[in-house]
């Protein structure tokens, strides 16, 4: 069984594998990064660590966070550097067998579409499962290149 | 004492501790022989090897004899008798005594261990001690012992013969040193003379070297460095909040915290410091090889080898220094005839100098060669189309000399093995600037050239100026800041003049280009109206490559020590930021990458600088056509008349998004479709390669057509020409005006607006096909 940490974005429900979630925070002050891709909301200071924050609303073309919503930051522990996903509000933790993952019936639009790994059908709604590593397509190659650099540095 | 001897002693002390422990364990439990003896043997063997190298003859003789005994034991040829153990323990003591003597700076001391050596050799030969003839010397006996090696030990055979060979080779050396030892005077070893000239530590002053120094994993040091950085941040935060509050006790405690943090930071930084000698030690050899290859005679002198540098910085300057030295020998220093003719000594001289100044490390590489011939440099730059001619004419000698740092520049008449391939100096500059340093040239034509590299002591914590604009704070590394100018309200336009729609400032008679930080970063909510934003009241004069430019900001805060944190890997492509940091109030702030920022604005700077400095007669301009020369992968160079060019932009590849099946970028609040010129113009076969070739920022020529703006992506913008346009060949394909000769090259003249109009529907059709 895979446990998913779920969260809401507009009317849709999304989830990420709970093993990749470090924590969920809220009310972080965000420093915007000029010239960054539009979906990068900025940088937050997470206890001394600088974390890039991505707005899932821009990734799925859902517009700005409406007033009255205090977005949450889902901090993901990706392999080298953490990443924060901003969503409207947190949902429950749900469990599904991996085999229950199916193709999304109607693909979502926007640059976020490539993030959807599949959907789980729940009673009356669908859970879109995200693949956070796909947010920055170059991220994969970056992380495979870097261990070499680190390994070299550690030789005394 | 020599660094290398110091290291040797530390290492020996460590391994001797193991030696004794292993020996004890072996004596208690003889069955552990196969596990322990190889270790014991290795210790003695490596000490012996290093001694031969360092010239400690007596220690070498002694360990050599011990080694023979140990190998006999290891191979089972000899019995581990109590005498053997006694001998080995005594050898341990003797080694320690010799090491102690070396450490105290008295060479190998006065104690003579020749008798012990003979005893060990006798044991190794399997001869009882009493039978060992006192007259025979150790070196003479050892080879004899080897003759009796049973031929069965095939595995070790090669090892043995090698050991025997080295023993025979060195046979005479130990003898000599023993003879000298007999005269009781301390040997004048290099270590002894080095120690004599060094007033510092003496043996009685403190604990032995092995106890005073420990080996620490570099990873641990890096971690400590990071932690101290964090502490600096917390300190900043505490200081900021106590400044506001009125609690005096807390204020006093935070002052204390401040002091301790600063000291701790200095201490930790120091642990990562190494003398620059560690890098320089390879240079004498390099200079020898290169000067031989060039047929020149060059002497290398060094000053300030003890100047210390952070480990990371050290790594980063190794290659640049190597490049500079090669260049100096190959291009700088003349051949023997040339030097004689110039009345200089035949032997050229290069002086490497390092010193600390103003919290920075300065490294100078000076030669007494020909220096830079600026005229030759100017011609070469012109020849390679690196700089427009009108700009060249206005350059000072100093600026001309700096042209050697342009990518693709090389003054060597011939390409040699050593240098002259047009890579080198630009790499030097980028590498040095990457670590926050700068390179300056001091050119003395005919008499030599000095390159000065200035680099920060450490990379992790830097002093920075905090500026504010568009409601955001930015840290500017102090090394790039020249001065801060408050724009006077009383002056018209607050001292800002406009040349061709770009702001410049007249600073003490010099025109310096201005960058409106808020506008450049897209933070200006007012948009791009020509008038200066009302809030920008300060100008920070920054400098890259000795060329100043002003950055307009709304407010200038204080200077702070900031901890540089790397930008997340997926944001690294943004050229204008070097990293991020955390401010006193806990918010993240971006660190400006000043060279990157200048690069991003370069086009406008140069364009307007050339426009400002060449007031061509208006009449001449009428008949001329201003054209942009661009390079398109797979299609060569093209000229684009400027009349339809709206502006030039540089965008990171990550900024490309897609809309209605086309590539688009966000530009000044709008969506701008972009067309890749290489894809539209090049042959299919080169298309793939061309598309993959470039990884850096995209250069976009924005073309205005009514309300819509479309961007054309080219590989590089090479130049802007202002020449009469004479079409020598009519257009052969749609979207072109024809062909002409510009700057001595045949070029197709692109009719930008028509080209874009033709290309857009084609792209749209392609997009439809793909989606269908």
PDB file of N, CA and C in Angstrom, chain B residues 5 20 81 104 195 233 267 347 365 449 488 500 522 603 609 642 668 677 691 723 745 753 759:
ATOM      1  N   UNK B   5      58.217  17.731   5.662  1.00  0.00           N
ATOM      2  CA  UNK B   5      58.827  17.018   6.785  1.00  0.00           C
ATOM      3  C   UNK B   5      57.825  16.958   7.942  1.00  0.00           C
ATOM      4  N   UNK B  20      53.664  -0.309  17.466  1.00  0.00           N
ATOM      5  CA  UNK B  20      53.906  -0.865  18.789  1.00  0.00           C
ATOM      6  C   UNK B  20      52.743  -1.754  19.225  1.00  0.00           C
ATOM      7  N   UNK B  81      61.451 -15.174  17.259  1.00  0.00           N
ATOM      8  CA  UNK B  81      62.147 -15.427  18.520  1.00  0.00           C
ATOM      9  C   UNK B  81      62.021 -14.226  19.442  1.00  0.00           C
ATOM     10  N   UNK B 104      62.736  18.256  16.451  1.00  0.00           N
ATOM     11  CA  UNK B 104      63.303  19.364  17.223  1.00  0.00           C
ATOM     12  C   UNK B 104      64.216  20.227  16.357  1.00  0.00           C
ATOM     13  N   UNK B 195      64.794  24.468   9.613  1.00  0.00           N
ATOM     14  CA  UNK B 195      64.356  24.735  10.974  1.00  0.00           C
ATOM     15  C   UNK B 195      65.202  25.826  11.620  1.00  0.00           C
ATOM     16  N   UNK B 233      24.345  33.953  10.839  1.00  0.00           N
ATOM     17  CA  UNK B 233      22.990  34.391  10.505  1.00  0.00           C
ATOM     18  C   UNK B 233      22.166  34.637  11.764  1.00  0.00           C
ATOM     19  N   UNK B 267      38.265  31.537  13.439  1.00  0.00           N
ATOM     20  CA  UNK B 267      38.972  30.299  13.743  1.00  0.00           C
ATOM     21  C   UNK B 267      38.641  29.192  12.764  1.00  0.00           C
ATOM     22  N   UNK B 347      68.202  35.390 -19.532  1.00  0.00           N
ATOM     23  CA  UNK B 347      67.257  34.613 -18.735  1.00  0.00           C
ATOM     24  C   UNK B 347      66.083  35.498 -18.320  1.00  0.00           C
ATOM     25  N   UNK B 365      51.372  37.798 -10.866  1.00  0.00           N
ATOM     26  CA  UNK B 365      52.297  37.079 -11.726  1.00  0.00           C
ATOM     27  C   UNK B 365      52.931  38.131 -12.616  1.00  0.00           C
ATOM     28  N   UNK B 449      54.915  42.518 -17.959  1.00  0.00           N
ATOM     29  CA  UNK B 449      53.486  42.503 -17.709  1.00  0.00           C
ATOM     30  C   UNK B 449      53.241  41.899 -16.333  1.00  0.00           C
ATOM     31  N   UNK B 488      20.998  63.587  -6.733  1.00  0.00           N
ATOM     32  CA  UNK B 488      20.541  64.861  -6.193  1.00  0.00           C
ATOM     33  C   UNK B 488      19.206  65.243  -6.796  1.00  0.00           C
ATOM     34  N   UNK B 500      19.686  57.827 -26.372  1.00  0.00           N
ATOM     35  CA  UNK B 500      18.961  56.784 -27.103  1.00  0.00           C
ATOM     36  C   UNK B 500      18.098  55.937 -26.190  1.00  0.00           C
ATOM     37  N   UNK B 522      12.292  43.181 -13.546  1.00  0.00           N
ATOM     38  CA  UNK B 522      10.849  43.097 -13.727  1.00  0.00           C
ATOM     39  C   UNK B 522      10.070  43.375 -12.459  1.00  0.00           C
ATOM     40  N   UNK B 603      24.451  44.399 -23.895  1.00  0.00           N
ATOM     41  CA  UNK B 603      24.091  44.909 -25.211  1.00  0.00           C
ATOM     42  C   UNK B 603      23.698  46.366 -25.152  1.00  0.00           C
ATOM     43  N   UNK B 609      26.913  53.101 -25.363  1.00  0.00           N
ATOM     44  CA  UNK B 609      28.224  53.703 -25.209  1.00  0.00           C
ATOM     45  C   UNK B 609      28.778  54.113 -26.562  1.00  0.00           C
ATOM     46  N   UNK B 642      17.572  47.478 -38.387  1.00  0.00           N
ATOM     47  CA  UNK B 642      17.080  47.761 -37.040  1.00  0.00           C
ATOM     48  C   UNK B 642      15.674  48.358 -37.022  1.00  0.00           C
ATOM     49  N   UNK B 668       7.750  41.659 -20.430  1.00  0.00           N
ATOM     50  CA  UNK B 668       7.133  42.922 -20.020  1.00  0.00           C
ATOM     51  C   UNK B 668       5.621  42.809 -19.906  1.00  0.00           C
ATOM     52  N   UNK B 677      15.381  30.902 -35.020  1.00  0.00           N
ATOM     53  CA  UNK B 677      15.891  31.175 -36.363  1.00  0.00           C
ATOM     54  C   UNK B 677      16.635  29.963 -36.909  1.00  0.00           C
ATOM     55  N   UNK B 691      20.007  22.678 -32.513  1.00  0.00           N
ATOM     56  CA  UNK B 691      19.051  22.865 -31.430  1.00  0.00           C
ATOM     57  C   UNK B 691      19.669  22.479 -30.093  1.00  0.00           C
ATOM     58  N   UNK B 723      25.861  51.376 -41.855  1.00  0.00           N
ATOM     59  CA  UNK B 723      26.526  51.513 -43.145  1.00  0.00           C
ATOM     60  C   UNK B 723      25.482  51.693 -44.235  1.00  0.00           C
ATOM     61  N   UNK B 745      32.092  40.758 -45.370  1.00  0.00           N
ATOM     62  CA  UNK B 745      31.501  39.425 -45.510  1.00  0.00           C
ATOM     63  C   UNK B 745      30.173  39.522 -46.250  1.00  0.00           C
ATOM     64  N   UNK B 753      10.087  41.726 -40.385  1.00  0.00           N
ATOM     65  CA  UNK B 753       8.636  41.679 -40.199  1.00  0.00           C
ATOM     66  C   UNK B 753       7.997  40.651 -41.133  1.00  0.00           C
ATOM     67  N   UNK B 759       6.624  33.017 -41.101  1.00  0.00           N
ATOM     68  CA  UNK B 759       6.983  31.863 -40.275  1.00  0.00           C
ATOM     69  C   UNK B 759       5.874  31.486 -39.305  1.00  0.00           C
TER      70      UNK B 759
END
